[in-house]
Coordinates of C-alpha atoms in Angstrom, one line a residue:
M1 CA 0.0 0.0 0.0
R2 CA 1.4 3.3 -1.1
A3 CA 1.6 6.0 1.6
S4 CA 0.1 9.3 0.9
I5 CA 2.4 12.3 0.8
L6 CA 1.2 15.3 2.8
R7 CA 2.4 18.7 1.5
P8 CA 2.4 21.7 3.7
F9 CA -0.2 24.4 3.0
V10 CA 1.4 27.5 1.4
S11 CA -0.8 30.6 1.3
R12 CA -0.9 32.3 -2.1
P13 CA -1.0 36.0 -2.5
A14 CA -4.4 37.5 -3.4
V15 CA -4.8 38.4 -7.0
R16 CA -6.8 41.6 -7.6
I17 CA -8.9 41.4 -10.7
P18 CA -9.7 44.8 -12.1
T19 CA -13.4 45.3 -12.5
R20 CA -14.7 46.8 -15.8
P21 CA -18.1 48.4 -16.3
V22 CA -20.3 45.9 -18.1
P23 CA -21.8 47.6 -21.2
C24 CA -25.6 47.8 -21.3
R25 CA -27.1 46.5 -24.5
S26 CA -29.9 48.5 -26.1
Y27 CA -32.2 47.1 -28.7
A28 CA -34.4 48.7 -31.3
V29 CA -38.1 48.3 -30.4
Q30 CA -40.9 48.7 -33.0
A31 CA -43.3 51.4 -32.0
P32 CA -46.9 50.3 -31.5
G33 CA -49.1 50.1 -34.6
A34 CA -48.2 49.4 -38.2
P35 CA -44.7 50.5 -39.3
T36 CA -44.7 53.8 -41.3
L37 CA -42.4 54.1 -44.3
Q38 CA -41.1 57.6 -44.6
V39 CA -40.8 58.5 -48.3
F40 CA -41.2 62.3 -48.4
N41 CA -39.6 65.0 -46.3
R42 CA -42.7 66.9 -45.1
H43 CA -40.7 69.9 -44.0
T44 CA -39.1 70.2 -47.4
K45 CA -42.6 70.1 -49.0
Y46 CA -43.8 72.8 -46.6
L47 CA -40.8 75.1 -47.6
Q48 CA -41.5 74.5 -51.3
K49 CA -45.1 75.6 -50.9
E50 CA -44.2 78.6 -48.9
R51 CA -41.5 79.7 -51.4
A52 CA -43.8 79.1 -54.4
A53 CA -46.7 81.1 -52.8
Q54 CA -44.5 84.1 -52.0
N55 CA -44.4 85.0 -55.8
T56 CA -48.1 85.5 -56.0
E57 CA -48.4 86.3 -59.7
E58 CA -46.1 83.5 -60.9
S59 CA -47.9 81.0 -58.6
R60 CA -51.3 81.9 -60.1
K61 CA -50.0 81.5 -63.6
V62 CA -49.1 77.9 -63.0
D63 CA -52.4 77.0 -61.3
Y64 CA -53.7 75.5 -64.6
I65 CA -53.5 71.9 -63.4
K66 CA -54.8 72.5 -59.9
D67 CA -57.7 74.7 -61.2
E68 CA -58.7 72.1 -63.8
V69 CA -58.6 69.2 -61.3
A70 CA -60.6 71.3 -58.8
I71 CA -63.3 71.9 -61.4
R72 CA -63.5 68.3 -62.3
L73 CA -63.6 67.2 -58.7
S74 CA -66.3 69.7 -57.8
E75 CA -68.5 68.3 -60.6
R76 CA -68.7 65.0 -58.7
L77 CA -71.2 66.8 -56.4
L78 CA -73.6 66.9 -59.3
D79 CA -74.3 63.2 -58.8
I80 CA -75.0 63.6 -55.1
K81 CA -78.5 65.1 -54.5
R82 CA -77.8 66.3 -51.0
H83 CA -77.0 69.4 -49.0
F84 CA -73.9 69.4 -46.8
P85 CA -73.9 71.8 -43.8
K86 CA -70.1 71.4 -43.0
V87 CA -67.5 70.3 -45.5
L88 CA -63.7 69.9 -45.0
D89 CA -61.2 70.7 -47.8
L90 CA -58.1 68.7 -46.7
G91 CA -54.9 70.1 -48.1
A92 CA -56.6 73.1 -49.7
N93 CA -53.5 74.6 -51.3
A94 CA -54.7 78.1 -52.4
C95 CA -58.4 77.2 -52.1
Q96 CA -58.8 76.2 -55.8
L97 CA -61.6 73.9 -54.8
A98 CA -63.5 76.8 -53.1
R99 CA -63.1 78.9 -56.3
A100 CA -64.3 76.0 -58.5
L101 CA -67.5 75.6 -56.4
T102 CA -68.4 79.2 -57.0
R103 CA -68.3 78.9 -60.8
P104 CA -71.6 78.9 -62.7
N105 CA -73.4 75.6 -62.5
P106 CA -71.8 73.2 -65.1
D107 CA -75.1 71.3 -65.5
P108 CA -77.9 73.9 -65.4
D109 CA -81.5 72.7 -65.0
P110 CA -83.3 73.5 -68.3
N111 CA -86.7 73.6 -66.5
A112 CA -85.5 76.2 -63.9
P113 CA -85.0 79.9 -64.7
T114 CA -81.6 79.9 -62.9
S115 CA -79.3 77.2 -61.6
P116 CA -77.3 78.1 -58.5
P117 CA -73.5 77.3 -58.3
L118 CA -72.4 74.2 -56.6
S119 CA -71.3 76.2 -53.6
K120 CA -75.0 76.4 -52.6
R121 CA -74.8 72.6 -52.0
L122 CA -72.9 73.3 -48.8
S123 CA -73.3 75.8 -45.9
H124 CA -69.7 76.1 -44.7
L125 CA -66.3 75.1 -46.1
T126 CA -63.3 74.6 -43.8
A127 CA -60.1 74.9 -45.9
A128 CA -57.2 73.1 -44.0
E129 CA -53.6 73.6 -45.2
S130 CA -50.1 73.6 -43.6
S131 CA -48.7 76.4 -45.7
Q132 CA -50.1 79.7 -44.4
T133 CA -48.8 81.8 -47.3
L134 CA -50.3 79.5 -49.8
L135 CA -53.6 79.1 -48.0
H136 CA -54.1 82.9 -47.7
R137 CA -52.7 83.8 -51.2
D138 CA -56.1 84.4 -52.7
A139 CA -58.0 85.5 -49.6
S140 CA -58.7 88.9 -51.2
L141 CA -60.2 87.6 -54.5
P142 CA -64.0 88.1 -55.1
F143 CA -64.9 84.3 -54.9
N144 CA -64.4 84.5 -51.1
K145 CA -67.6 86.6 -50.9
E146 CA -69.6 83.9 -52.7
I147 CA -68.9 81.0 -50.3
E148 CA -68.8 80.7 -46.5
I149 CA -65.2 79.7 -45.9
T150 CA -62.8 79.4 -42.9
R151 CA -59.1 79.0 -43.5
D152 CA -57.4 76.8 -40.9
V153 CA -53.6 76.5 -40.8
I154 CA -52.8 73.1 -39.5
H155 CA -49.4 71.6 -38.5
D156 CA -49.4 68.8 -41.0
E157 CA -52.0 67.2 -43.3
E158 CA -50.9 63.8 -42.0
Y159 CA -52.6 64.6 -38.7
I160 CA -56.2 65.9 -38.9
P161 CA -56.9 68.0 -35.8
Y162 CA -60.7 67.7 -35.8
E163 CA -63.2 65.9 -33.6
A164 CA -64.9 62.7 -34.6
E165 CA -68.0 63.1 -36.8
S166 CA -67.3 66.8 -37.4
F167 CA -68.0 67.1 -41.1
D168 CA -70.8 66.0 -43.5
A169 CA -68.3 65.6 -46.3
V170 CA -64.5 65.7 -46.8
M171 CA -62.9 66.7 -50.1
S172 CA -59.2 66.9 -51.1
S173 CA -57.7 68.1 -54.3
L174 CA -54.1 67.3 -55.2
S175 CA -52.7 67.0 -51.8
L176 CA -52.7 63.3 -50.9
H177 CA -49.8 62.3 -53.2
W178 CA -47.4 63.9 -50.7
I179 CA -48.7 61.9 -47.7
N180 CA -46.3 59.3 -46.2
D181 CA -48.8 57.2 -44.2
L182 CA -51.8 57.3 -46.6
P183 CA -53.7 54.5 -44.8
S184 CA -53.6 56.4 -41.5
V185 CA -54.8 59.6 -43.1
L186 CA -57.7 57.8 -44.8
A187 CA -58.7 56.3 -41.5
Q188 CA -58.6 59.8 -39.9
V189 CA -60.8 61.1 -42.7
N190 CA -63.3 58.3 -42.0
N191 CA -63.2 59.3 -38.3
V192 CA -64.0 63.0 -38.8
L193 CA -66.9 62.1 -41.2
K194 CA -70.4 61.8 -40.0
P195 CA -72.2 58.5 -40.8
D196 CA -73.1 58.2 -44.5
G197 CA -70.8 61.1 -45.4
P198 CA -68.7 61.0 -48.6
F199 CA -65.0 61.4 -49.1
I200 CA -64.3 62.9 -52.5
A201 CA -60.7 63.3 -53.5
A202 CA -58.2 63.6 -56.4
M203 CA -54.5 62.9 -56.4
F204 CA -51.6 62.5 -58.8
G205 CA -50.9 58.9 -59.3
G206 CA -49.7 56.1 -61.6
D207 CA -47.8 57.2 -64.6
S208 CA -47.8 60.9 -64.0
L209 CA -44.9 62.6 -65.7
F210 CA -43.7 59.2 -67.1
E211 CA -42.0 61.1 -70.0
L212 CA -39.9 63.1 -67.6
R213 CA -39.2 60.1 -65.4
T214 CA -37.9 57.9 -68.2
S215 CA -35.8 60.7 -69.9
L216 CA -34.1 61.7 -66.6
Q217 CA -33.3 58.0 -65.8
L218 CA -31.7 57.6 -69.3
A219 CA -29.8 60.9 -69.0
D220 CA -28.5 59.8 -65.6
L221 CA -27.5 56.4 -66.9
D222 CA -25.7 57.9 -69.9
R223 CA -23.8 60.6 -68.1
R224 CA -23.1 59.1 -64.7
G225 CA -23.6 55.4 -65.1
G226 CA -26.4 55.2 -62.5
V227 CA -29.9 56.3 -61.7
S228 CA -31.1 58.7 -59.1
Q229 CA -34.6 59.5 -57.8
H230 CA -35.6 62.8 -59.5
V231 CA -39.4 62.3 -59.7
S232 CA -41.4 61.3 -56.7
P233 CA -43.1 57.9 -56.5
L234 CA -46.8 57.9 -56.7
A235 CA -49.6 55.5 -55.7
D236 CA -51.1 53.2 -58.3
V237 CA -54.8 53.2 -59.1
R238 CA -55.0 49.5 -58.2
D239 CA -54.0 50.2 -54.7
V240 CA -56.4 53.0 -54.0
G241 CA -59.5 50.8 -53.7
G242 CA -57.8 48.6 -51.2
L243 CA -56.7 51.5 -49.1
L244 CA -60.2 53.0 -49.0
T245 CA -61.7 49.6 -48.0
K246 CA -59.0 49.2 -45.3
A247 CA -59.9 52.6 -43.9
G248 CA -63.6 51.6 -43.6
F249 CA -65.1 53.2 -46.6
K250 CA -68.0 51.7 -48.5
L251 CA -69.6 52.0 -51.9
L252 CA -66.3 52.9 -53.6
T253 CA -65.8 54.6 -56.9
V254 CA -62.3 55.0 -58.4
D255 CA -61.6 56.3 -61.9
V256 CA -58.6 57.7 -63.8
D257 CA -58.2 60.7 -66.0
D258 CA -55.2 61.9 -68.0
I259 CA -54.4 65.6 -68.6
V260 CA -51.7 66.2 -71.2
V261 CA -50.0 69.6 -71.3
D262 CA -47.6 70.6 -74.1
Y263 CA -44.4 72.5 -73.1
P264 CA -41.8 74.2 -75.3
T265 CA -38.9 72.6 -73.5
T266 CA -38.2 70.4 -70.5
F267 CA -36.8 73.5 -68.7
A268 CA -40.2 75.2 -68.9
L269 CA -41.9 72.0 -67.5
M270 CA -39.5 71.8 -64.5
A271 CA -39.8 75.6 -63.9
D272 CA -43.6 75.3 -63.8
L273 CA -43.4 72.3 -61.4
Q274 CA -41.2 74.3 -59.1
A275 CA -43.5 77.3 -59.2
M276 CA -46.4 75.0 -58.4
G277 CA -44.7 73.8 -55.2
E278 CA -44.5 70.3 -56.7
G279 CA -40.8 69.9 -56.7
N280 CA -39.1 66.7 -55.6
A281 CA -39.3 66.1 -51.9
V282 CA -38.1 62.5 -51.6
L283 CA -35.9 61.7 -48.6
G284 CA -32.3 61.2 -49.5
R285 CA -32.6 63.2 -52.8
E286 CA -29.5 64.9 -54.1
M287 CA -29.3 68.4 -52.5
S288 CA -27.0 69.8 -55.2
G289 CA -29.6 69.5 -58.0
L290 CA -29.2 68.4 -61.5
S291 CA -26.0 69.3 -63.4
R292 CA -26.0 71.2 -66.7
D293 CA -24.8 68.1 -68.5
I294 CA -27.7 66.0 -67.3
L295 CA -30.2 68.7 -68.0
L296 CA -29.0 69.0 -71.6
A297 CA -29.0 65.3 -72.1
N298 CA -32.5 65.0 -70.6
E299 CA -33.8 67.7 -73.1
A300 CA -32.4 65.7 -76.0
I301 CA -33.7 62.4 -74.9
Y302 CA -37.1 63.7 -73.9
R303 CA -37.5 65.3 -77.3
E304 CA -36.4 62.2 -79.2
L305 CA -38.6 59.8 -77.3
H306 CA -41.7 61.8 -76.6
G307 CA -41.6 65.0 -78.7
N308 CA -44.6 66.1 -80.8
E309 CA -44.4 66.8 -84.5
D310 CA -44.8 70.5 -83.9
G311 CA -41.7 70.6 -81.6
T312 CA -43.6 70.7 -78.3
L313 CA -43.0 68.3 -75.5
P314 CA -46.1 66.5 -73.9
A315 CA -46.3 65.9 -70.2
T316 CA -48.9 63.5 -68.9
F317 CA -50.6 64.2 -65.5
R318 CA -52.6 61.1 -64.4
M319 CA -55.4 61.9 -62.0
I320 CA -56.9 59.3 -59.7
Y321 CA -60.4 60.3 -58.5
M322 CA -62.0 58.5 -55.6
I323 CA -65.3 58.5 -53.7
G324 CA -65.9 56.5 -50.6
W325 CA -68.8 56.6 -48.1
K326 CA -68.6 56.2 -44.3
D327 CA -70.6 53.3 -43.2
A328 CA -74.1 53.9 -41.7
P329 CA -77.0 51.6 -40.6
N330 CA -79.4 53.1 -43.2
Q331 CA -76.9 53.1 -46.0
A332 CA -77.7 51.2 -49.2
K333 CA -76.0 47.8 -49.3
P334 CA -74.8 46.0 -52.4
L335 CA -76.6 42.7 -53.2
K336 CA -74.8 39.4 -52.5
R337 CA -72.8 37.8 -55.3
G338 CA -75.0 35.5 -57.4
T339 CA -78.3 37.2 -56.8
G340 CA -78.4 38.9 -60.2
E341 CA -81.2 37.9 -62.5
M342 CA -79.7 39.1 -65.8
N343 CA -76.5 38.2 -67.5
I344 CA -74.4 41.2 -68.4
K345 CA -73.1 39.3 -71.5
D346 CA -76.6 39.0 -72.9
I347 CA -77.2 42.7 -72.4
L348 CA -73.9 43.7 -74.1
E349 CA -74.5 41.3 -77.0
G350 CA -78.0 42.7 -77.4
Q351 CA -76.7 46.3 -77.6
G352 CA -74.1 45.3 -80.1
K353 CA -76.7 43.9 -82.5
G354 CA -78.6 47.2 -82.3
G355 CA -81.8 45.7 -81.0
G356 CA -81.0 45.5 -77.3
S357 CA -82.9 47.6 -74.8
I358 CA -83.2 47.3 -71.1
K359 CA -86.6 47.7 -69.6
S360 CA -87.4 47.6 -65.9
E361 CA -90.5 45.5 -65.1

């Protein structure tokens, strides 16, 4: 048996381990609600509107698109046989919609001695706009005496500062295309509407300015070997119906209209866009602007691809018009699928033969 060997205990010197602060980890946490994709710089857009409205005469000269769209949008009221005590104009710009409502009635009644303007369909119009200079630009013009209007300067069109069920109708003309969180704004519009109230709006969308977009991309690619975002992205008409439905609107109507304007040069087109306050406001855009080389290349490419025979250059503005109604218990409901008693194919074929007629029994 092997004897165990005992070793004397020798104390070891204490080792001092330096303590270091333990770094605290931090994590990114998603805010409550659906994530919001920031596409546009809202402050930049505010500055563009303010700067454009300061030159009053030049700003009025380039109102041809906003004036025309406001007229076409106001005519949607002809199909609604109802009086609206309180109406909100969201993103009113320079109150082009109010001016359009005071024009002579576009569809006068032949059986009546006089037909009042569409402004008589409402009692009071609230024009809400973030740019104070633009909102009050035309406050001294005669049309203000023909309609009861209140101008409200709001912080941002993305946040509607009104109580629930405050308005009998909400209208918006050429403002929604600069909204970052369009689903949220549509839900807020639905909230401020009274039951069975309509939301009537128009916005740039789809292939607006596709000629300028393609020519700038080709000019960028040719001169710099890459592509930059010079024209703001726009919503597609196929998405608008889904957004309105998600916001709670019923009985939807969505249609598209193109307005083509001929310009002498691309420089005139871009100068008018800037004077309208419709310049590029995309986050991360190039702050230095377009170089002379790219501008000249863009002019040549635009003229070659899209130019008219008379030497002018067409620019297409695609408008998306939408109407949605807030739900109400007494609102008309669409019939269930499959309950129809007549085949649309038979109706169309009958009309094509020249002998088709539809009669209600």
